[in-house]
Short mmCIF file of C-alpha atoms and ligand atoms in Angstrom, two decimals:
data_model
loop_
_atom_site.label_atom_id
_atom_site.label_comp_id
_atom_site.label_asym_id
_atom_site.label_seq_id
_atom_site.Cartn_x
_atom_site.Cartn_y
_atom_site.Cartn_z
CA MET D 882 0.00 0.00 0.00
CA ALA D 883 1.52 3.33 -1.08
CA ASP D 884 2.03 6.11 1.45
CA LYS D 885 -0.71 8.74 1.39
CA TYR D 886 0.37 12.38 1.59
CA GLN D 887 -1.60 15.58 2.20
CA ASN D 888 -1.45 19.33 1.69
CA PHE D 889 -0.55 21.55 4.64
CA ILE D 890 -2.94 24.49 4.67
CA ASN D 891 -3.99 26.86 7.44
CA GLY D 892 -2.11 24.87 10.08
CA GLU D 893 -3.57 21.46 9.18
CA TRP D 894 -2.74 18.41 7.07
CA VAL D 895 -5.66 18.13 4.62
CA ASP D 896 -6.73 16.42 1.40
CA ALA D 897 -7.50 18.44 -1.73
CA ALA D 898 -10.90 20.12 -1.47
CA GLY D 899 -12.05 18.21 -4.56
CA GLY D 900 -10.84 14.89 -3.09
CA GLU D 901 -8.76 13.99 -6.18
CA THR D 902 -5.31 12.44 -5.97
CA PHE D 903 -2.31 11.61 -8.16
CA GLU D 904 0.40 8.93 -7.91
CA ASN D 905 4.12 9.38 -8.04
CA ARG D 906 6.15 6.37 -9.25
CA ASN D 907 9.84 5.57 -8.99
CA PRO D 908 11.46 6.41 -12.38
CA ALA D 909 13.90 3.49 -11.90
CA ASN D 910 11.04 1.04 -11.30
CA TRP D 911 7.53 1.88 -12.42
CA ASP D 912 6.08 -0.89 -10.26
CA GLU D 913 6.88 1.10 -7.15
CA VAL D 914 4.40 3.82 -6.17
CA VAL D 915 6.32 6.26 -3.96
CA GLY D 916 3.15 7.94 -2.75
CA VAL D 917 -0.34 9.21 -3.46
CA PHE D 918 -0.81 13.00 -3.29
CA PRO D 919 -3.65 15.52 -3.32
CA LYS D 920 -4.46 16.88 -6.76
CA SER D 921 -5.29 20.38 -5.62
CA GLY D 922 -6.90 23.34 -7.32
CA GLU D 923 -7.69 26.99 -6.88
CA GLU D 924 -9.85 26.50 -3.77
CA ASP D 925 -6.94 24.87 -1.92
CA LEU D 926 -4.55 27.51 -3.15
CA ASN D 927 -6.82 30.35 -2.02
CA ALA D 928 -7.08 28.84 1.47
CA ALA D 929 -3.29 28.57 1.63
CA VAL D 930 -2.77 32.20 0.63
CA ALA D 931 -5.37 33.36 3.16
CA ALA D 932 -3.56 31.47 5.94
CA ALA D 933 -0.18 32.86 4.93
CA ARG D 934 -1.62 36.37 4.92
CA GLU D 935 -3.14 35.86 8.37
CA ALA D 936 0.16 34.61 9.78
CA TYR D 937 2.22 37.43 8.30
CA ASP D 938 1.83 40.12 10.96
CA GLU D 939 2.91 37.94 13.85
CA TRP D 940 5.79 36.38 11.93
CA ARG D 941 7.16 39.67 10.60
CA LEU D 942 7.25 41.00 14.17
CA THR D 943 9.11 37.95 15.50
CA PRO D 944 12.70 39.15 16.02
CA ALA D 945 14.95 38.04 13.18
CA PRO D 946 17.44 36.34 15.58
CA GLU D 947 14.54 34.24 16.89
CA ARG D 948 13.61 33.34 13.32
CA GLY D 949 17.27 32.39 12.91
CA ASN D 950 17.11 30.15 15.99
CA ILE D 951 14.28 28.22 14.35
CA MET D 952 16.45 27.84 11.23
CA LYS D 953 19.21 26.39 13.41
CA ARG D 954 16.72 23.77 14.64
CA VAL D 955 15.67 23.12 11.03
CA GLY D 956 19.32 22.35 10.21
CA ASP D 957 19.68 20.11 13.27
CA ILE D 958 16.57 18.07 12.39
CA MET D 959 17.72 17.81 8.79
CA VAL D 960 21.05 16.37 9.93
CA GLN D 961 19.20 13.62 11.85
CA ARG D 962 17.02 12.68 8.88
CA LYS D 963 19.65 12.92 6.12
CA GLU D 964 19.95 9.26 5.17
CA GLU D 965 16.24 8.47 5.33
CA LEU D 966 15.22 11.44 3.20
CA SER D 967 18.08 11.12 0.72
CA ARG D 968 16.89 7.60 -0.02
CA LEU D 969 13.34 8.87 -0.47
CA MET D 970 14.58 11.47 -2.95
CA THR D 971 16.40 8.82 -5.00
CA ARG D 972 13.22 6.73 -5.13
CA GLU D 973 11.22 9.76 -6.10
CA MET D 974 13.32 11.26 -8.91
CA GLY D 975 16.08 8.77 -9.63
CA LYS D 976 19.47 10.40 -9.12
CA VAL D 977 22.12 8.30 -7.41
CA LEU D 978 22.27 8.27 -3.63
CA ALA D 979 25.60 10.13 -3.39
CA GLU D 980 23.95 12.98 -5.28
CA THR D 981 20.71 13.06 -3.31
CA ARG D 982 22.85 13.15 -0.16
CA GLY D 983 24.65 16.14 -1.68
CA ASP D 984 21.36 17.80 -2.62
CA TYR D 985 20.12 17.29 0.95
CA GLN D 986 23.40 18.56 2.45
CA GLU D 987 22.96 21.77 0.50
CA GLY D 988 19.66 22.19 2.36
CA ILE D 989 21.41 21.70 5.70
CA ASP D 990 24.09 24.26 4.77
CA THR D 991 21.37 26.69 3.68
CA ALA D 992 19.57 26.29 7.01
CA TYR D 993 22.71 27.09 9.02
CA TYR D 994 23.54 30.04 6.77
CA ALA D 995 19.97 31.34 7.29
CA SER D 996 20.34 30.89 11.03
CA GLY D 997 23.39 33.20 11.07
CA GLU D 998 21.67 35.69 8.79
CA GLY D 999 19.04 36.20 11.52
CA ARG D 1000 21.70 38.09 13.46
CA ARG D 1001 22.87 40.10 10.42
CA LEU D 1002 20.28 41.25 7.88
CA PHE D 1003 22.53 44.29 7.72
CA GLY D 1004 21.32 47.74 6.83
CA HIS D 1005 23.49 50.85 6.56
CA THR D 1006 23.95 53.97 8.60
CA VAL D 1007 25.08 56.84 6.41
CA PRO D 1008 26.05 60.39 7.39
CA SER D 1009 23.39 63.00 6.71
CA GLU D 1010 24.16 66.07 4.61
CA LEU D 1011 22.38 68.10 7.30
CA PRO D 1012 23.42 68.70 10.94
CA ASN D 1013 21.59 66.89 13.76
CA LYS D 1014 20.02 64.35 11.48
CA PHE D 1015 20.50 60.57 11.36
CA ASN D 1016 20.13 58.39 8.23
CA MET D 1017 19.75 54.65 8.15
CA SER D 1018 18.53 51.85 5.91
CA MET D 1019 17.16 48.48 6.99
CA ARG D 1020 15.67 45.34 5.46
CA MET D 1021 11.92 44.74 5.83
CA PRO D 1022 9.87 41.65 4.95
CA ILE D 1023 7.58 41.92 1.95
CA GLY D 1024 4.55 39.70 2.65
CA VAL D 1025 3.35 36.40 1.22
CA ALA D 1026 5.94 34.58 -0.92
CA GLY D 1027 4.82 32.12 -3.62
CA ILE D 1028 7.48 29.46 -4.15
CA ILE D 1029 7.44 27.26 -7.28
CA THR D 1030 10.21 24.69 -7.70
CA PRO D 1031 11.44 22.07 -10.21
CA TRP D 1032 12.03 18.36 -9.65
CA ASN D 1033 15.77 18.05 -10.25
CA PHE D 1034 16.86 19.35 -6.84
CA PRO D 1035 13.91 18.33 -4.67
CA MET D 1036 15.48 19.52 -1.41
CA ALA D 1037 18.18 22.09 -2.21
CA ILE D 1038 16.10 24.39 -4.41
CA PRO D 1039 13.07 24.64 -2.09
CA THR D 1040 15.43 25.37 0.83
CA TRP D 1041 17.25 28.05 -1.20
CA LYS D 1042 13.95 29.88 -1.44
CA ILE D 1043 11.87 28.98 1.61
CA PHE D 1044 14.58 29.47 4.25
CA PRO D 1045 15.58 33.01 3.26
CA ALA D 1046 11.92 33.91 2.62
CA LEU D 1047 10.98 32.90 6.17
CA LEU D 1048 14.14 34.27 7.75
CA CYS D 1049 13.36 37.69 6.28
CA GLY D 1050 9.90 37.57 7.89
CA ASN D 1051 7.73 36.59 4.92
CA THR D 1052 5.18 33.80 5.03
CA VAL D 1053 5.12 31.10 2.38
CA VAL D 1054 2.87 29.21 -0.02
CA PHE D 1055 4.91 26.38 -1.56
CA LYS D 1056 3.96 24.58 -4.80
CA PRO D 1057 6.56 21.87 -5.47
CA ALA D 1058 7.06 20.02 -8.76
CA SER D 1059 4.61 17.17 -9.31
CA ASP D 1060 7.51 14.73 -9.74
CA VAL D 1061 8.86 15.29 -6.20
CA PRO D 1062 5.95 15.92 -3.82
CA ALA D 1063 7.15 13.50 -1.12
CA THR D 1064 10.43 15.32 -0.47
CA ALA D 1065 8.55 18.63 -0.37
CA THR D 1066 6.18 17.24 2.25
CA LYS D 1067 9.08 16.06 4.42
CA LEU D 1068 10.65 19.50 4.23
CA VAL D 1069 7.45 21.10 5.51
CA GLU D 1070 7.28 18.55 8.34
CA ILE D 1071 10.81 19.55 9.35
CA LEU D 1072 9.96 23.27 9.33
CA LEU D 1073 6.96 22.62 11.57
CA ASP D 1074 8.92 20.38 13.94
CA ALA D 1075 11.51 23.14 14.27
CA GLY D 1076 8.88 25.69 15.32
CA ILE D 1077 7.81 27.67 12.25
CA PRO D 1078 4.29 28.94 13.08
CA PRO D 1079 1.93 26.53 11.26
CA LYS D 1080 0.10 29.11 9.17
CA ALA D 1081 3.37 30.71 8.04
CA ILE D 1082 4.20 27.73 5.82
CA ASN D 1083 1.60 26.27 3.46
CA LEU D 1084 2.09 23.41 1.03
CA VAL D 1085 -0.20 22.83 -1.95
CA HIS D 1086 0.42 19.84 -4.23
CA GLY D 1087 -0.84 19.79 -7.79
CA SER D 1088 -0.08 20.78 -11.35
CA GLY D 1089 1.48 23.94 -12.70
CA SER D 1090 -1.75 24.98 -14.39
CA LYS D 1091 -4.15 24.18 -11.51
CA VAL D 1092 -2.01 25.40 -8.57
CA GLY D 1093 0.97 27.31 -10.03
CA THR D 1094 -1.03 29.66 -12.26
CA PRO D 1095 -3.52 30.75 -9.56
CA LEU D 1096 -0.61 31.26 -7.17
CA ILE D 1097 1.07 33.65 -9.61
CA LYS D 1098 -2.16 35.50 -10.28
CA HIS D 1099 -3.33 35.76 -6.68
CA PRO D 1100 -3.60 39.43 -5.64
CA ASP D 1101 -2.57 38.66 -2.07
CA VAL D 1102 0.75 37.08 -3.11
CA ASP D 1103 3.46 39.73 -3.03
CA LEU D 1104 6.41 37.95 -4.58
CA ILE D 1105 7.14 34.86 -6.64
CA SER D 1106 10.35 32.87 -6.61
CA PHE D 1107 10.45 30.39 -9.48
CA THR D 1108 13.00 27.88 -10.71
CA GLY D 1109 12.21 25.87 -13.82
CA SER D 1110 12.20 26.04 -17.60
CA SER D 1111 12.63 29.29 -19.53
CA GLU D 1112 9.33 28.53 -21.27
CA VAL D 1113 7.34 28.61 -18.02
CA GLY D 1114 9.54 31.42 -16.66
CA LYS D 1115 8.42 33.69 -19.49
CA ILE D 1116 4.74 32.99 -18.73
CA ILE D 1117 5.32 33.72 -15.04
CA SER D 1118 7.19 36.90 -15.82
CA SER D 1119 4.43 38.30 -18.01
CA GLU D 1120 1.60 37.23 -15.67
CA SER D 1121 3.24 38.66 -12.56
CA GLY D 1122 4.19 41.80 -14.43
CA LYS D 1123 0.48 42.67 -14.69
CA ASP D 1124 0.38 43.19 -10.91
CA LEU D 1125 3.98 44.45 -10.64
CA LYS D 1126 4.86 41.50 -8.41
CA ARG D 1127 8.47 41.02 -7.48
CA VAL D 1128 9.67 37.91 -9.35
CA SER D 1129 12.88 35.91 -9.23
CA LEU D 1130 13.40 33.54 -12.17
CA GLU D 1131 16.10 30.87 -12.33
CA LEU D 1132 15.73 29.14 -15.69
CA GLY D 1133 17.41 26.89 -18.22
CA GLY D 1134 21.04 26.46 -19.21
CA LYS D 1135 23.22 25.21 -22.07
CA ASN D 1136 26.49 24.95 -20.24
CA ALA D 1137 29.86 24.20 -21.77
CA GLN D 1138 33.26 23.00 -20.68
CA ILE D 1139 36.28 24.21 -22.65
CA VAL D 1140 39.44 22.10 -22.68
CA MET D 1141 42.50 24.05 -23.85
CA ASP D 1142 45.60 22.46 -25.38
CA ASP D 1143 47.58 23.04 -22.15
CA ALA D 1144 44.96 21.46 -19.85
CA LYS D 1145 45.56 18.46 -17.60
CA LEU D 1146 43.52 16.03 -19.65
CA ASP D 1147 42.78 13.48 -16.92
CA LEU D 1148 41.41 16.23 -14.71
CA ALA D 1149 39.34 17.65 -17.57
CA LEU D 1150 38.01 14.16 -18.29
CA ASP D 1151 36.83 13.67 -14.71
CA GLY D 1152 35.19 17.10 -14.95
CA VAL D 1153 33.22 16.43 -18.11
CA ILE D 1154 32.06 12.95 -17.04
CA TRP D 1155 30.76 14.40 -13.77
CA GLY D 1156 29.34 17.54 -15.40
CA ALA D 1157 27.61 15.83 -18.34
CA PHE D 1158 26.29 12.64 -16.75
CA GLY D 1159 25.85 13.54 -13.07
CA THR D 1160 22.09 13.66 -12.30
CA THR D 1161 21.75 11.97 -15.72
CA GLY D 1162 22.46 15.34 -17.35
CA GLN D 1163 19.37 16.83 -15.71
CA ARG D 1164 20.96 19.74 -13.90
CA CYS D 1165 20.46 23.34 -14.92
CA THR D 1166 24.28 23.51 -14.76
CA ALA D 1167 24.89 20.20 -16.61
CA THR D 1168 27.73 20.18 -19.15
CA SER D 1169 25.81 19.90 -22.38
CA ARG D 1170 28.66 20.98 -24.68
CA LEU D 1171 32.34 20.08 -24.68
CA ILE D 1172 34.55 22.54 -26.55
CA LEU D 1173 37.92 21.01 -27.39
CA HIS D 1174 41.05 22.74 -28.63
CA GLU D 1175 41.98 21.18 -31.98
CA LYS D 1176 45.42 20.09 -30.73
CA ILE D 1177 43.97 17.76 -28.09
CA HIS D 1178 40.64 17.03 -29.79
CA ASP D 1179 41.28 13.50 -31.07
CA GLU D 1180 43.20 12.30 -28.02
CA PHE D 1181 40.62 13.66 -25.58
CA LEU D 1182 37.70 12.27 -27.56
CA GLU D 1183 39.17 8.79 -27.41
CA MET D 1184 39.61 9.09 -23.63
CA LEU D 1185 36.04 10.41 -23.31
CA LEU D 1186 34.34 7.67 -25.32
CA ASP D 1187 36.26 5.03 -23.43
CA ARG D 1188 34.99 6.40 -20.09
CA VAL D 1189 31.41 6.91 -21.29
CA ALA D 1190 31.26 3.29 -22.47
CA LYS D 1191 32.07 2.19 -18.91
CA LEU D 1192 29.31 4.19 -17.17
CA ARG D 1193 26.86 1.85 -15.45
CA LEU D 1194 23.16 2.66 -15.65
CA GLY D 1195 20.85 1.53 -12.87
CA ASP D 1196 18.75 2.21 -9.81
CA GLY D 1197 20.30 5.13 -7.92
CA LEU D 1198 20.02 3.24 -4.63
CA LEU D 1199 22.55 0.63 -5.82
CA GLU D 1200 26.22 1.31 -5.00
CA SER D 1201 27.17 -0.01 -8.44
CA THR D 1202 25.21 2.66 -10.33
CA ASP D 1203 26.96 5.62 -11.97
CA VAL D 1204 23.97 7.06 -13.85
CA GLY D 1205 20.33 6.85 -12.74
CA PRO D 1206 17.15 7.09 -14.83
CA VAL D 1207 15.70 10.10 -16.60
CA VAL D 1208 12.89 11.52 -14.48
CA ASN D 1209 9.83 10.69 -16.59
CA GLU D 1210 8.46 9.73 -19.97
CA SER D 1211 8.11 13.26 -21.22
CA GLN D 1212 11.80 13.92 -20.52
CA ILE D 1213 12.80 10.69 -22.33
CA LYS D 1214 10.80 11.92 -25.33
CA THR D 1215 12.63 15.26 -25.27
CA VAL D 1216 15.97 13.44 -25.24
CA GLU D 1217 14.88 11.19 -28.12
CA TYR D 1218 13.70 14.21 -30.05
CA TYR D 1219 17.06 15.99 -29.73
CA VAL D 1220 19.02 12.85 -30.62
CA ASN D 1221 17.01 12.75 -33.85
CA VAL D 1222 17.59 16.44 -34.43
CA GLY D 1223 21.36 15.96 -33.95
CA GLN D 1224 21.47 13.17 -36.51
CA GLN D 1225 19.42 15.14 -39.01
CA GLU D 1226 21.70 18.14 -38.56
CA GLY D 1227 24.69 16.01 -39.54
CA ALA D 1228 26.40 15.50 -36.20
CA LYS D 1229 27.99 12.08 -35.62
CA LEU D 1230 26.39 9.90 -32.96
CA ALA D 1231 29.56 8.50 -31.39
CA ILE D 1232 27.99 6.50 -28.54
CA GLY D 1233 24.58 5.91 -26.94
CA GLY D 1234 21.56 7.40 -28.66
CA GLU D 1235 18.94 4.94 -27.45
CA VAL D 1236 16.72 3.91 -24.57
CA ALA D 1237 18.34 1.23 -22.37
CA LYS D 1238 16.17 -1.86 -21.95
CA ASP D 1239 18.49 -4.57 -20.61
CA GLY D 1240 17.25 -6.56 -17.59
CA ASP D 1241 15.83 -4.38 -14.79
CA LEU D 1242 16.39 -1.24 -16.87
CA ALA D 1243 13.29 -2.19 -18.88
CA LYS D 1244 11.15 -1.19 -15.87
CA GLY D 1245 12.37 2.42 -15.77
CA TRP D 1246 13.12 5.54 -17.83
CA PHE D 1247 16.74 4.74 -18.71
CA TYR D 1248 18.62 6.35 -21.59
CA LYS D 1249 22.17 5.43 -22.60
CA PRO D 1250 24.82 8.13 -22.05
CA THR D 1251 25.17 9.76 -25.44
CA VAL D 1252 27.93 11.73 -27.17
CA PHE D 1253 27.67 13.63 -30.46
CA THR D 1254 30.86 14.62 -32.25
CA ARG D 1255 31.41 16.88 -35.28
CA VAL D 1256 28.91 19.31 -33.81
CA THR D 1257 29.03 22.85 -35.20
CA PRO D 1258 28.02 26.00 -33.30
CA GLU D 1259 24.84 26.67 -35.30
CA MET D 1260 23.31 23.23 -34.74
CA ARG D 1261 20.34 23.12 -32.39
CA ILE D 1262 22.05 20.49 -30.24
CA ALA D 1263 24.81 23.08 -29.67
CA LYS D 1264 22.41 25.82 -28.58
CA GLU D 1265 19.23 24.41 -27.02
CA GLU D 1266 18.79 22.85 -23.59
CA ILE D 1267 18.23 19.06 -23.78
CA PHE D 1268 18.22 18.21 -20.06
CA GLY D 1269 19.35 14.61 -20.39
CA PRO D 1270 22.51 12.48 -20.75
CA VAL D 1271 23.56 13.96 -24.09
CA LEU D 1272 26.88 15.71 -24.72
CA SER D 1273 27.76 17.66 -27.90
CA VAL D 1274 31.45 17.97 -28.77
CA LEU D 1275 32.77 20.94 -30.75
CA LYS D 1276 36.29 21.66 -32.05
CA VAL D 1277 37.97 25.12 -31.90
CA LYS D 1278 41.37 26.55 -32.86
CA ASP D 1279 42.09 29.02 -30.04
CA VAL D 1280 40.85 30.61 -26.82
CA LYS D 1281 38.90 33.37 -28.58
CA GLU D 1282 36.96 30.91 -30.72
CA ALA D 1283 36.37 28.71 -27.67
CA ILE D 1284 34.76 31.56 -25.73
CA ASP D 1285 32.77 32.76 -28.76
CA VAL D 1286 31.36 29.27 -29.27
CA LEU D 1287 30.57 28.95 -25.57
CA ASN D 1288 28.67 32.25 -25.65
CA ASN D 1289 26.69 31.26 -28.75
CA THR D 1290 23.46 30.37 -26.94
CA GLU D 1291 20.55 32.25 -25.41
CA TYR D 1292 21.48 30.90 -21.96
CA GLY D 1293 24.19 31.98 -19.53
CA LEU D 1294 24.25 29.87 -16.39
CA SER D 1295 27.44 27.87 -15.84
CA SER D 1296 30.71 27.40 -17.70
CA SER D 1297 34.13 25.90 -17.26
CA MET D 1298 37.62 26.13 -18.69
CA TYR D 1299 40.40 23.64 -18.12
CA THR D 1300 43.77 25.31 -18.66
CA GLN D 1301 47.13 25.78 -16.96
CA ASP D 1302 47.53 29.22 -18.51
CA ILE D 1303 46.54 32.05 -16.17
CA ASN D 1304 45.96 34.39 -19.11
CA ASN D 1305 43.38 32.02 -20.61
CA ALA D 1306 41.76 31.62 -17.18
CA PHE D 1307 41.27 35.33 -16.57
CA ARG D 1308 40.11 35.88 -20.12
CA ALA D 1309 37.45 33.21 -19.54
CA ILE D 1310 36.36 34.81 -16.29
CA ARG D 1311 36.05 38.20 -18.00
CA ASP D 1312 34.54 37.26 -21.37
CA ILE D 1313 32.24 34.30 -20.74
CA GLN D 1314 28.64 35.51 -20.48
CA CYS D 1315 27.54 33.25 -17.63
CA GLY D 1316 26.67 33.75 -13.98
CA ILE D 1317 29.20 31.07 -13.00
CA THR D 1318 32.65 30.25 -14.44
CA TYR D 1319 34.78 27.43 -13.07
CA ILE D 1320 38.49 27.22 -13.81
CA ASN D 1321 39.70 23.62 -13.68
CA GLY D 1322 36.39 22.47 -12.22
CA ALA D 1323 33.21 20.97 -13.70
CA THR D 1324 30.21 23.15 -14.58
CA ILE D 1325 28.22 21.64 -11.70
CA GLY D 1326 28.70 21.95 -7.94
CA ALA D 1327 27.47 25.22 -6.44
CA GLU D 1328 28.27 26.12 -2.82
CA ALA D 1329 25.36 27.26 -0.67
CA HIS D 1330 26.99 30.49 0.54
CA MET D 1331 27.80 31.78 -2.97
CA PRO D 1332 25.36 33.64 -5.24
CA PHE D 1333 23.84 31.31 -7.85
CA GLY D 1334 22.14 32.24 -11.08
CA GLY D 1335 22.65 33.11 -14.70
CA MET D 1336 22.82 35.80 -17.33
CA LYS D 1337 20.79 36.22 -20.55
CA ASN D 1338 17.69 33.95 -20.78
CA THR D 1339 18.73 31.94 -17.73
CA GLY D 1340 16.96 34.40 -15.48
CA ASN D 1341 15.95 37.95 -14.72
CA GLY D 1342 19.03 39.08 -12.85
CA HIS D 1343 18.34 37.87 -9.33
CA ARG D 1344 20.58 35.41 -7.55
CA GLU D 1345 19.86 32.57 -5.14
CA GLY D 1346 22.24 31.43 -2.45
CA GLY D 1347 24.65 33.38 -0.30
CA TRP D 1348 23.89 36.92 0.81
CA THR D 1349 22.23 38.01 -2.44
CA VAL D 1350 19.03 35.99 -2.03
CA TYR D 1351 18.24 37.98 1.13
CA GLU D 1352 18.08 41.07 -1.04
CA PHE D 1353 15.34 39.47 -3.11
CA PHE D 1354 13.24 38.41 -0.12
CA SER D 1355 13.38 41.77 1.66
CA GLU D 1356 12.58 45.36 0.86
CA VAL D 1357 15.04 48.16 1.60
CA LYS D 1358 13.52 50.78 3.87
CA VAL D 1359 15.20 54.08 4.63
CA ALA D 1360 14.56 56.15 7.76
CA TYR D 1361 15.68 59.71 8.57
CA VAL D 1362 15.59 61.04 12.14
CA ASP D 1363 15.91 64.81 12.42
CA PHE D 1364 16.80 65.95 15.96
CA SER D 1365 17.62 69.59 15.06
CA GLY D 1366 14.25 70.86 16.30
CA LYS D 1367 13.70 72.92 13.14
CA LEU D 1368 12.69 72.37 9.51
CA GLN D 1369 15.78 71.37 7.52
CA ARG D 1370 15.43 71.18 3.75
CA ALA D 1371 17.73 68.70 1.98
CA GLN D 1372 19.54 70.08 -1.11
CA ILE D 1373 18.31 73.59 -0.24
CA ASP D 1374 19.38 74.77 3.23
CA ASN D 1375 22.99 73.61 3.04
CA TYR D 1376 23.89 74.87 -0.45
P1 LIG O 1507 9.11 23.34 -15.42
O1 LIG O 1507 8.34 22.41 -16.26
O2 LIG O 1507 9.23 24.76 -15.87
O3 LIG O 1507 8.40 23.27 -13.97
C1 LIG O 1507 8.91 23.98 -12.87
C2 LIG O 1507 7.79 24.20 -11.87
O4 LIG O 1507 6.82 25.07 -12.44
C3 LIG O 1507 7.03 22.94 -11.48
O5 LIG O 1507 6.64 23.03 -10.13
C4 LIG O 1507 5.84 22.99 -12.40
O6 LIG O 1507 4.73 22.24 -11.93
C5 LIG O 1507 5.53 24.47 -12.39
N1 LIG O 1507 4.76 24.95 -13.54
C6 LIG O 1507 4.66 24.38 -14.77
N2 LIG O 1507 3.86 25.16 -15.55
C7 LIG O 1507 3.46 26.20 -14.81
C8 LIG O 1507 2.64 27.35 -15.06
N3 LIG O 1507 2.07 27.57 -16.25
N4 LIG O 1507 2.47 28.24 -14.06
C9 LIG O 1507 3.06 28.05 -12.86
N5 LIG O 1507 3.83 26.99 -12.56
C10 LIG O 1507 4.05 26.09 -13.53
O7 LIG O 1507 10.59 22.83 -15.16
P2 LIG O 1507 11.07 21.38 -14.68
O8 LIG O 1507 10.90 20.43 -15.81
O9 LIG O 1507 10.45 21.03 -13.38
O10 LIG O 1507 12.62 21.64 -14.41
C11 LIG O 1507 13.57 21.62 -15.41
C12 LIG O 1507 13.95 23.03 -15.83
O11 LIG O 1507 14.35 23.78 -14.69
C13 LIG O 1507 15.15 23.04 -16.77
O12 LIG O 1507 14.93 23.99 -17.78
C14 LIG O 1507 16.29 23.49 -15.86
O13 LIG O 1507 17.36 24.11 -16.51
C15 LIG O 1507 15.58 24.43 -14.94
N6 LIG O 1507 16.32 24.61 -13.70
C16 LIG O 1507 16.95 25.81 -13.50
C17 LIG O 1507 17.72 26.02 -12.36
C18 LIG O 1507 18.42 27.33 -12.11
O14 LIG O 1507 18.75 27.61 -10.96
N7 LIG O 1507 18.66 28.14 -13.12
C19 LIG O 1507 17.82 24.99 -11.41
C20 LIG O 1507 17.15 23.79 -11.64
C21 LIG O 1507 16.39 23.61 -12.80
P3 LIG O 1507 4.53 20.70 -12.36
O15 LIG O 1507 5.69 19.95 -11.84
O16 LIG O 1507 3.27 20.34 -11.68
O17 LIG O 1507 4.46 20.69 -13.86
#
């Protein structure tokens, strides 16, 4: 019998008002139902927003250090439940256990960072241009935060948003991805166990159209933080723009790793295997393109294909597995579509390129790690996000061409250059149009205390992580205190 999950609305665990449910199955084994979840709609969403609004006044007036103390308890509870919930995440969305542990650890790190931020939330004091007057700025909460998250980081991404939102004094309505509702429910349980006031956190399961859209449009929701595809991001941006809502968008990527002729090739090989096939290529920062200097192109390609051939597909819970399943059928179809496009465009399918059906793999969404060679910059497989275990290899003659090819996409999230030449490295840091550039590291692997996000169509300029996300979830307020006892007119009386 599958576990039955509920929404958390207005301080209570409840079914969807309409009584409907949906199942979530393990992508590595369709026979296993991970859970049954409420298929909610606008009525549930409206109740959640009303509760969050009601809770706002008390929560915003709770001292920020006290909010930080609750975040410390969140981190402590997360530490205790790490193994149990990492395993649940692997069953729910497929990535290998080492990676779901990493995803979960990022949540723990984010909780402890938030805890410390409760005693900072710095404002400024600035000298006044007038005598006997005091100027200061401070950070204020904004109101009800709508949080919409994707499935590929079921724990880390919700914590990146919900923890700073709450720490800043906002209340939350959380709509997780339909592929990972169990992990989202566990996160809300942890927040409640740690002492977040029940009405301050609301969880509504259901589809993007039935729950996500009304959340964006709701007049009582003050800000939206969204991570997902650029396609949905554009809809959210235009809808929320109608009410001038504050919106943070973290969207797609088409990330590349450059390997220069002076690079340490073994190191670069480890980087691209991890970057391209970690999380089965389903990371926003996944290495989707490999840009090789012509002098090392043939040698490196041989090393690459040899390693890719040895990658073991399987259930992410098994120690022997290197690469887990793709998350669902629709994602498999997208991968198949792009593999066809690549072949039609004239790229060479060097390895992979098909669904894996051997033995137990036949019961899940498995796709063989795939490499295209002879890819040129104008091909669609060199420019569009695929979000699966597919790597496109391009050849370049020098550092300038390498960076130009890397920049030749609408996205700008992560990037990497392997080189021993400091001049190449700093040129990459300066000229690559991405929010993140690694030197001698893979395109994946963000640290929780560093700003995270992208340029161009990867987002709208906000950043998650680190100190910057607190700027998104709070409003700057300025106060002037005049203790001169007379009317003082700025820009007039002192000039
Ligand atoms: P998605 O299809 O855009 O869905 C993301 C979330 O939005 C889900 O909760 C989804 O609900 C919801 N949603 C869908 N349509 C909606 C609508 N019309 N209105 C409101 N909400 C809606 O993306 P995904 O497939 O889950 O995730 C993969 C994408 O996320 C990739 O493009 C990847 O690059 C990107 N991503 C970006 C970052 C980053 O930080 N830049 C990080 C991770 C992932 P349902 O699940 O119910 O459909």
